[in-house]
Amino acid sequence: MQPVQTISFSPAGDDSAPGQSWQSQLSGAIRDPKALLAAVGLDERWLPGAEGGHQAFEVRVPLAYLSRIKKGDPGDPLLRQVLPLEHETHAVAGYVTDPLEEADHTPMAGLIHKYATRVLMITSGACAINCRYCFRRHFPYEDHAASRAQWGKTLDYLRDDDSLIEAILSGGDPLVSSDTRLAWLVGELDAIPHLKRLRLHTRLPVVIPDRVDDAMLEWLANTRLQKVVVLHINHANEIDDSVMKACERLRSVGVTLLNQSVLLRGVNDDVTVLRALSERLFEAGILPYYLHVLDPVAGAAHFNVPDSEAMALHDSLGEQLPGFLLPRLVREVPGDRAKTPVRADSLRQASD
Ligand code: SF4
């Protein structure tokens, strides 16, 4: 199952590139395994595996992100995040379609209410990029239509529960939605008196930095809510000058920038790489927030780093960075009321 698109995408491989509107860049994303291999300079030996993975979860790579990938290098850490592989078609014990059991925490379509004081709205069923390790790669977005009517029902839910202080827009990627729709939605959230914060979970400012345009900055600047944007960056090479600029623009309207990464085999499972990531994030005005261990989603087992290795890496990282640049090493445990520190979870498992 693949995310439902709330936008229409054109065939891959056109000439769209940074400098065009973000919408054109979005519609010009590569969506074909063969086109991806050609664009990154890999030969057709990779094709059967790429097509197999693509059947399970379709390829999607915007050209702005592609431009940061070293050509002809199958081990490039950015390419590994987006290149489908045959491993994805293997069933592995313990790897399932809904690793976080989100289906148990959806009081209504389009809304996930798992933690106290905050709710997550599925604002869009599409992403600008399809990350191979995504824990929502099997999420039934078609059951969570991001229509204005659906948003109306979730807004009623938020109005009726005055224990809520934070609304989180997620997806998919909420910034795939148009600024007209987002401005309307944020205006409605703004009018709910008990809400204090607006949070966006997005990878768009990283993969298509031109998404941070004047129209977006306008609705962000106009809300009374405190604004937090949680980006998703796994490797320092993802942060080029265009991403730096996008971050600067977000900060100019009062946005606090945080980052969550996923610890991924072959991408960032190395203390030097993780240290460089934290340093580069801070240069961009982003605080490292979480380093997640992989959620056991079907098709992504080849990215897993065992807990013992993750904890050793995190310890080494802590010896090399100031505390404010050290992300918390966590996992999501279905049923827990907050993110669970991996060390605590390990001790819990050992005592069970
Ligand atoms: S951007 Fe986020 S939600 Fe979208 S595919 Fe990547 S990890 Fe998943």
Short mmCIF file of N, CA and C in Angstrom, two decimals, residues 3 24 34 42 57 67 86 89 98 126 143 153 191 195 198 201 205 207 233 252 263 277 328:
data_model
loop_
_atom_site.label_atom_id
_atom_site.label_comp_id
_atom_site.label_asym_id
_atom_site.label_seq_id
_atom_site.Cartn_x
_atom_site.Cartn_y
_atom_site.Cartn_z
N PRO A 3 1.16 5.72 0.05
CA PRO A 3 0.42 6.92 0.43
C PRO A 3 -0.46 7.42 -0.71
N SER A 24 6.11 23.01 -8.97
CA SER A 24 6.68 22.35 -10.15
C SER A 24 7.74 21.34 -9.74
N LYS A 34 13.90 3.24 -12.81
CA LYS A 34 14.87 3.32 -13.90
C LYS A 34 15.41 4.74 -14.03
N LEU A 42 23.84 4.86 -11.75
CA LEU A 42 23.99 3.43 -11.44
C LEU A 42 23.45 2.61 -12.60
N PHE A 57 6.63 0.17 -2.14
CA PHE A 57 6.52 1.57 -1.70
C PHE A 57 7.18 2.38 -2.80
N SER A 67 20.21 16.44 -6.27
CA SER A 67 21.43 17.18 -6.63
C SER A 67 22.51 17.08 -5.56
N GLU A 86 15.98 -4.75 -3.09
CA GLU A 86 15.28 -6.03 -3.02
C GLU A 86 14.99 -6.44 -1.57
N THR A 89 11.51 -6.44 -0.01
CA THR A 89 10.45 -7.41 -0.33
C THR A 89 10.55 -8.65 0.57
N ASP A 98 2.19 -1.81 10.88
CA ASP A 98 1.82 -0.69 11.76
C ASP A 98 2.62 -0.81 13.06
N ALA A 126 0.41 12.71 1.43
CA ALA A 126 1.52 12.59 0.49
C ALA A 126 2.78 13.19 1.09
N ASP A 143 -7.84 6.18 4.28
CA ASP A 143 -8.89 6.22 5.31
C ASP A 143 -8.84 7.52 6.10
N LYS A 153 -14.07 18.34 11.28
CA LYS A 153 -14.38 17.42 12.38
C LYS A 153 -13.22 17.37 13.39
N ALA A 191 -7.84 30.37 16.62
CA ALA A 191 -9.05 30.85 17.32
C ALA A 191 -9.47 29.92 18.46
N LEU A 195 -5.37 26.42 22.89
CA LEU A 195 -4.14 26.03 22.18
C LEU A 195 -3.06 27.10 22.34
N LEU A 198 1.72 25.53 17.87
CA LEU A 198 1.53 24.87 16.58
C LEU A 198 2.85 24.20 16.23
N HIS A 201 5.55 18.80 11.54
CA HIS A 201 6.55 17.77 11.26
C HIS A 201 6.72 17.71 9.75
N PRO A 205 11.14 21.50 3.78
CA PRO A 205 12.18 22.55 3.69
C PRO A 205 13.57 21.98 3.43
N VAL A 207 14.02 18.87 1.53
CA VAL A 207 14.09 18.20 0.22
C VAL A 207 13.70 19.13 -0.93
N ILE A 233 16.24 15.27 9.30
CA ILE A 233 17.52 15.26 8.56
C ILE A 233 18.38 14.18 9.20
N SER A 252 13.22 33.67 10.82
CA SER A 252 12.92 35.11 10.74
C SER A 252 11.47 35.43 11.13
N LEU A 263 18.36 6.59 13.25
CA LEU A 263 19.65 5.92 13.16
C LEU A 263 19.52 4.80 12.14
N LEU A 277 26.68 15.76 11.79
CA LEU A 277 25.27 16.14 11.63
C LEU A 277 24.86 17.16 12.69
N ARG A 328 18.38 13.11 21.94
CA ARG A 328 17.99 12.02 22.84
C ARG A 328 17.78 10.75 22.02
#
